[in-house]
């Protein structure tokens, strides 16, 4: 059965989408069958794979609001074995539409149940909010990856996220686990970056991935070419670090 992993942190710009795009590509490169769910109205994972929202017959919006099945809504990507269910800006309206639904927190979980056997990993790119769509993602997920940007105030807001995870565990999804904290945009030359890594390790110990993602220009350039770093510049540290992350994730799930 495929493992469902939400990539979440309500702090904006910490690397959620970059992690989703590149970890998914690296897992596919390891021969895994992977599905990305773009659960953010900004649709950055969708555009980062060069997918034009107009070309999608249905997006995550139609799945969540109108009950379209996920099978048939996925589009192929430039990576073999990697599919994506895209987002559009109208997803922002889904928060309101969902409020009146029965079991409004479990809509995504119910949609994913029939397709999870078709994949090894399903990665959900969350928006920088803890609204109903993110709650749906955390309710559907087996685990969560929390990207943490190596900068001042990195740990600010993590207690709020941990509290949300605690509430979701107690009320909606007792199985939800922390897959790992992932340090992103790491610059080994900066003492601060090392301090933040040590601090994370101090708080969360083994829950911190050994792999850290360096600050790497290729990671920020690749989405404008509609490619993961692995296809844009496979030798870049952005690409190789995500390949290590994929191997670490697979090893942790053996
Ligand atoms: P949001 O909260 O808005 O969804 P996010 O958490 O998904 O943001 P990203 O979009 O992945 O964050 O990254 C924010 C910005 O930082 C982007 O411009 C991205 O290209 C850049 N970026 C992310 N990770 C790296 C990295 N390791 N090296 C260089 N640039 C990066
Ligand atoms: Mg994002």
CSV table of C-alpha atoms and ligand atoms in Angstrom, one decimal:
chain,number,residue,atom,x,y,z
A,1,UNK,CA,0.0,0.0,0.0
A,2,UNK,CA,1.4,3.4,-1.0
A,3,UNK,CA,2.6,5.7,1.8
A,4,UNK,CA,1.0,9.1,1.9
A,5,UNK,CA,3.3,11.9,3.1
A,6,UNK,CA,2.2,15.5,3.6
A,7,UNK,CA,4.8,18.1,3.2
A,8,UNK,CA,3.7,20.8,5.6
A,9,UNK,CA,4.7,23.9,7.5
A,10,UNK,CA,2.4,26.9,7.8
A,11,UNK,CA,5.5,29.2,7.6
A,12,UNK,CA,5.7,30.4,4.0
A,13,UNK,CA,8.7,30.0,1.7
A,14,UNK,CA,10.5,27.3,3.7
A,15,UNK,CA,10.9,24.9,0.8
A,16,UNK,CA,7.7,22.7,0.9
A,17,UNK,CA,7.1,22.8,-2.8
A,18,UNK,CA,10.8,22.5,-3.7
A,19,UNK,CA,11.0,19.4,-1.5
A,20,UNK,CA,7.8,17.9,-3.0
A,21,UNK,CA,8.9,18.4,-6.6
A,22,UNK,CA,12.5,17.1,-6.1
A,23,UNK,CA,11.9,14.4,-3.6
A,24,UNK,CA,9.1,13.0,-5.9
A,25,UNK,CA,11.5,13.1,-8.9
A,26,UNK,CA,14.2,11.3,-6.9
A,27,UNK,CA,11.8,8.6,-5.7
A,28,UNK,CA,10.6,8.1,-9.2
A,29,UNK,CA,14.3,7.9,-10.3
A,30,UNK,CA,14.7,5.1,-7.7
A,31,UNK,CA,12.0,3.2,-9.6
A,32,UNK,CA,9.2,4.1,-7.2
A,33,UNK,CA,5.7,4.9,-8.5
A,34,UNK,CA,4.9,8.3,-7.2
A,35,UNK,CA,1.9,10.7,-7.2
A,36,UNK,CA,2.1,14.4,-6.2
A,37,UNK,CA,-1.1,16.1,-4.9
A,38,UNK,CA,-0.8,19.8,-5.3
A,39,UNK,CA,-2.9,21.0,-2.4
A,40,UNK,CA,-2.0,24.7,-2.6
A,41,UNK,CA,-4.0,27.3,-4.6
A,42,UNK,CA,-0.7,28.9,-5.6
A,43,UNK,CA,-0.2,25.8,-7.8
A,44,UNK,CA,3.6,26.0,-7.6
A,45,UNK,CA,4.1,22.2,-7.8
A,46,UNK,CA,1.9,22.1,-10.9
A,47,UNK,CA,3.7,24.9,-12.7
A,48,UNK,CA,7.0,23.6,-11.4
A,49,UNK,CA,6.4,20.5,-13.5
A,50,UNK,CA,5.5,22.7,-16.5
A,51,UNK,CA,1.9,21.7,-16.4
A,52,UNK,CA,-0.6,24.2,-17.7
A,53,UNK,CA,-3.7,24.2,-15.5
A,54,UNK,CA,-5.8,24.6,-18.6
A,55,UNK,CA,-4.6,21.3,-19.9
A,56,UNK,CA,-5.9,19.4,-16.9
A,57,UNK,CA,-9.3,17.8,-17.3
A,58,UNK,CA,-9.9,18.0,-13.6
A,59,UNK,CA,-7.8,19.5,-10.7
A,60,UNK,CA,-7.7,18.8,-7.0
A,61,UNK,CA,-10.5,21.3,-6.7
A,62,UNK,CA,-13.0,19.1,-8.7
A,63,UNK,CA,-11.9,16.1,-6.7
A,64,UNK,CA,-12.4,17.8,-3.3
A,65,UNK,CA,-15.5,19.8,-4.1
A,66,UNK,CA,-17.3,17.8,-6.8
A,67,UNK,CA,-16.2,14.4,-5.9
A,68,UNK,CA,-14.3,13.6,-9.1
A,69,UNK,CA,-12.3,10.4,-8.6
A,70,UNK,CA,-8.5,10.7,-8.4
A,71,UNK,CA,-8.1,8.0,-11.0
A,72,UNK,CA,-8.4,9.9,-14.2
A,73,UNK,CA,-7.5,13.2,-12.7
A,74,UNK,CA,-3.7,12.6,-12.6
A,75,UNK,CA,-1.5,13.8,-15.4
A,76,UNK,CA,1.9,12.3,-16.4
A,77,UNK,CA,5.0,14.4,-15.8
A,78,UNK,CA,8.5,14.5,-17.4
A,79,UNK,CA,9.6,11.8,-15.0
A,80,UNK,CA,8.6,8.2,-15.8
A,81,UNK,CA,6.5,6.7,-13.0
A,82,UNK,CA,5.6,10.2,-11.6
A,83,UNK,CA,2.1,11.6,-11.9
A,84,UNK,CA,0.5,14.7,-10.5
A,85,UNK,CA,-2.9,15.9,-9.5
A,86,UNK,CA,-2.7,19.6,-10.2
A,87,UNK,CA,-4.1,22.7,-8.5
A,88,UNK,CA,-5.6,25.9,-9.8
A,89,UNK,CA,-6.1,29.2,-8.1
A,90,UNK,CA,-9.8,28.4,-7.6
A,91,UNK,CA,-8.7,25.9,-5.0
A,92,UNK,CA,-8.8,28.8,-2.5
A,93,UNK,CA,-12.6,28.6,-2.8
A,94,UNK,CA,-12.6,25.0,-1.8
A,95,UNK,CA,-12.0,25.8,1.8
A,96,UNK,CA,-15.5,27.4,1.9
A,97,UNK,CA,-17.2,24.8,-0.2
A,98,UNK,CA,-15.9,22.0,2.1
A,99,UNK,CA,-17.2,23.5,5.3
A,100,UNK,CA,-20.7,22.3,4.6
A,101,UNK,CA,-19.7,18.7,3.7
A,102,UNK,CA,-20.2,15.8,6.0
A,103,UNK,CA,-16.9,14.5,7.2
A,104,UNK,CA,-15.3,17.6,5.8
A,105,UNK,CA,-11.8,16.7,7.2
A,106,UNK,CA,-11.8,13.3,5.6
A,107,UNK,CA,-12.7,14.2,2.0
A,108,UNK,CA,-9.1,13.8,0.7
A,109,UNK,CA,-8.5,10.6,2.7
A,110,UNK,CA,-11.6,9.1,1.1
A,111,UNK,CA,-10.5,10.2,-2.4
A,112,UNK,CA,-7.1,8.7,-1.9
A,113,UNK,CA,-8.2,5.3,-0.6
A,114,UNK,CA,-9.0,3.7,-4.0
A,115,UNK,CA,-5.7,4.9,-5.7
A,116,UNK,CA,-3.1,4.4,-3.0
A,117,UNK,CA,-2.4,0.9,-4.1
A,118,UNK,CA,-1.3,2.2,-7.5
A,119,UNK,CA,1.6,4.1,-6.0
A,120,UNK,CA,4.5,3.6,-3.7
A,121,UNK,CA,4.5,7.2,-2.4
A,122,UNK,CA,1.9,9.9,-2.5
A,123,UNK,CA,3.3,13.3,-1.6
A,124,UNK,CA,1.0,16.2,-0.8
A,125,UNK,CA,2.3,19.7,-1.2
A,126,UNK,CA,0.5,21.8,1.4
A,127,UNK,CA,-0.1,25.5,1.4
A,128,UNK,CA,1.4,27.8,4.0
A,129,UNK,CA,-1.8,27.7,6.1
A,130,UNK,CA,-3.4,25.4,8.6
A,131,UNK,CA,-6.8,25.7,6.9
A,132,UNK,CA,-9.2,22.9,6.0
A,133,UNK,CA,-7.3,21.7,3.0
A,134,UNK,CA,-4.1,21.2,5.0
A,135,UNK,CA,-6.2,19.5,7.7
A,136,UNK,CA,-7.5,17.2,5.0
A,137,UNK,CA,-3.9,16.5,3.9
A,138,UNK,CA,-2.8,15.7,7.5
A,139,UNK,CA,-5.9,13.5,8.0
A,140,UNK,CA,-5.2,11.6,4.8
A,141,UNK,CA,-1.4,11.2,5.5
A,142,UNK,CA,0.5,8.4,7.1
A,143,UNK,CA,3.3,10.9,8.0
A,144,UNK,CA,4.5,14.4,7.6
A,145,UNK,CA,7.7,15.9,6.4
A,146,UNK,CA,8.4,19.3,7.9
A,147,UNK,CA,10.8,21.5,5.9
A,148,UNK,CA,12.7,24.0,8.1
A,149,UNK,CA,14.6,26.8,6.5
A,150,UNK,CA,18.0,27.4,8.0
A,151,UNK,CA,17.6,31.0,9.0
A,152,UNK,CA,16.7,33.2,11.9
A,153,UNK,CA,13.4,32.3,13.6
A,154,UNK,CA,13.5,28.9,11.9
A,155,UNK,CA,11.8,27.2,14.8
A,156,UNK,CA,9.2,29.9,15.2
A,157,UNK,CA,5.8,28.5,14.4
A,158,UNK,CA,6.9,24.9,14.7
A,159,UNK,CA,5.2,24.6,18.1
A,160,UNK,CA,2.0,25.7,16.5
A,161,UNK,CA,2.4,23.1,13.8
A,162,UNK,CA,3.2,20.4,16.3
A,163,UNK,CA,0.1,21.4,18.3
A,164,UNK,CA,-2.0,21.1,15.1
A,165,UNK,CA,-0.5,17.7,14.5
A,166,UNK,CA,-1.3,16.7,18.1
A,167,UNK,CA,-4.9,17.7,17.7
A,168,UNK,CA,-5.3,15.9,14.3
A,169,UNK,CA,-3.7,12.8,15.9
A,170,UNK,CA,-6.2,12.8,18.8
A,171,UNK,CA,-9.3,13.6,16.8
A,172,UNK,CA,-8.9,12.5,13.2
A,173,UNK,CA,-5.8,10.5,12.4
A,174,UNK,CA,-4.2,8.6,15.4
A,175,UNK,CA,-1.6,7.0,13.0
A,176,UNK,CA,-0.1,10.2,11.8
A,177,UNK,CA,3.7,10.1,12.3
A,178,UNK,CA,6.5,12.6,11.8
A,179,UNK,CA,8.4,11.3,8.9
A,180,UNK,CA,11.1,13.9,9.5
A,181,UNK,CA,12.2,17.5,9.9
A,182,UNK,CA,14.2,18.5,6.8
A,183,UNK,CA,16.7,21.4,7.0
A,184,UNK,CA,16.5,23.4,3.7
A,185,UNK,CA,18.5,26.2,2.1
A,186,UNK,CA,21.4,25.2,4.3
A,187,UNK,CA,24.6,27.1,3.9
A,188,UNK,CA,27.5,25.3,5.6
A,189,UNK,CA,29.6,28.5,5.7
A,190,UNK,CA,27.2,30.1,8.0
A,191,UNK,CA,27.5,29.5,11.7
A,192,UNK,CA,23.8,30.2,12.1
A,193,UNK,CA,22.9,27.4,9.7
A,194,UNK,CA,24.9,24.9,11.8
A,195,UNK,CA,23.4,26.3,15.0
A,196,UNK,CA,19.9,25.7,13.6
A,197,UNK,CA,20.8,22.2,12.7
A,198,UNK,CA,22.1,21.5,16.2
A,199,UNK,CA,19.0,23.1,17.7
A,200,UNK,CA,16.7,21.0,15.6
A,201,UNK,CA,18.6,17.9,16.6
A,202,UNK,CA,18.4,19.0,20.2
A,203,UNK,CA,14.7,19.3,20.1
A,204,UNK,CA,13.7,16.5,17.8
A,205,UNK,CA,16.7,14.1,17.8
A,206,UNK,CA,16.2,11.1,15.4
A,207,UNK,CA,13.2,12.8,13.8
A,208,UNK,CA,15.6,15.1,11.9
A,209,UNK,CA,16.7,13.8,8.5
A,210,UNK,CA,20.5,13.2,8.2
A,211,UNK,CA,20.3,14.7,4.7
A,212,UNK,CA,20.2,18.5,4.6
A,213,UNK,CA,19.3,20.4,1.5
A,214,UNK,CA,21.8,23.1,0.6
A,215,UNK,CA,21.0,26.5,-0.8
A,216,UNK,CA,21.5,25.9,-4.5
A,217,UNK,CA,20.6,28.2,-7.3
A,218,UNK,CA,19.6,25.3,-9.6
A,219,UNK,CA,16.7,24.4,-7.2
A,220,UNK,CA,15.3,27.9,-7.7
A,221,UNK,CA,15.9,28.0,-11.4
A,222,UNK,CA,14.5,24.6,-12.4
A,223,UNK,CA,10.8,25.3,-11.8
A,224,UNK,CA,10.8,28.1,-14.4
A,225,UNK,CA,11.9,25.4,-16.9
A,226,UNK,CA,9.1,23.1,-15.7
A,227,UNK,CA,11.7,20.5,-14.5
A,228,UNK,CA,12.9,19.0,-11.3
A,229,UNK,CA,16.6,19.7,-10.6
A,230,UNK,CA,17.3,16.1,-11.5
A,231,UNK,CA,16.5,16.8,-15.2
A,232,UNK,CA,17.5,20.4,-15.2
A,233,UNK,CA,21.0,19.8,-13.9
A,234,UNK,CA,21.5,16.3,-12.5
A,235,UNK,CA,25.0,17.1,-11.2
A,236,UNK,CA,23.9,20.0,-9.1
A,237,UNK,CA,24.0,19.8,-5.3
A,238,UNK,CA,20.3,20.5,-5.4
A,239,UNK,CA,19.7,17.4,-7.4
A,240,UNK,CA,22.1,15.1,-5.6
A,241,UNK,CA,20.9,16.1,-2.1
A,242,UNK,CA,17.4,15.2,-3.0
A,243,UNK,CA,18.6,11.9,-4.3
A,244,UNK,CA,20.2,11.3,-0.9
A,245,UNK,CA,17.0,12.3,0.8
A,246,UNK,CA,15.0,9.8,-1.3
A,247,UNK,CA,17.4,7.0,-0.4
A,248,UNK,CA,17.2,8.0,3.3
A,249,UNK,CA,13.4,8.0,3.1
A,250,UNK,CA,13.3,4.6,1.4
A,251,UNK,CA,15.7,3.1,3.9
A,252,UNK,CA,13.6,4.5,6.8
A,253,UNK,CA,10.6,2.8,5.3
A,254,UNK,CA,12.1,-0.6,4.6
B,1,LIG,P1,5.0,28.5,0.1
B,1,LIG,O1,4.8,28.6,1.6
B,1,LIG,O2,4.7,29.9,-0.5
B,1,LIG,O3,4.2,27.4,-0.5
B,1,LIG,P2,7.3,26.8,0.1
B,1,LIG,O4,7.4,26.5,1.5
B,1,LIG,O5,6.6,25.9,-0.8
B,1,LIG,O6,6.5,28.3,-0.1
B,1,LIG,P3,9.3,27.0,-1.9
B,1,LIG,O7,8.4,27.6,-2.9
B,1,LIG,O8,9.7,25.6,-2.1
B,1,LIG,O9,8.7,27.2,-0.5
B,1,LIG,O10,10.6,27.9,-1.8
B,1,LIG,C1,10.6,29.3,-1.6
B,1,LIG,C2,11.6,30.0,-2.5
B,1,LIG,O11,12.9,29.6,-2.1
B,1,LIG,C3,11.4,29.6,-4.0
B,1,LIG,O12,11.7,30.7,-4.8
B,1,LIG,C4,12.4,28.5,-4.2
B,1,LIG,O13,12.9,28.4,-5.5
B,1,LIG,C5,13.5,28.9,-3.2
B,1,LIG,N1,14.2,27.7,-2.7
B,1,LIG,C6,13.7,26.7,-2.0
B,1,LIG,N2,14.6,25.9,-1.6
B,1,LIG,C7,15.8,26.3,-2.1
B,1,LIG,C8,17.2,25.9,-2.0
B,1,LIG,N3,17.5,24.8,-1.3
B,1,LIG,N4,18.1,26.6,-2.6
B,1,LIG,C9,17.8,27.8,-3.2
B,1,LIG,N5,16.6,28.2,-3.3
B,1,LIG,C10,15.6,27.5,-2.8
B,2,LIG,MG1,4.8,26.0,-1.8
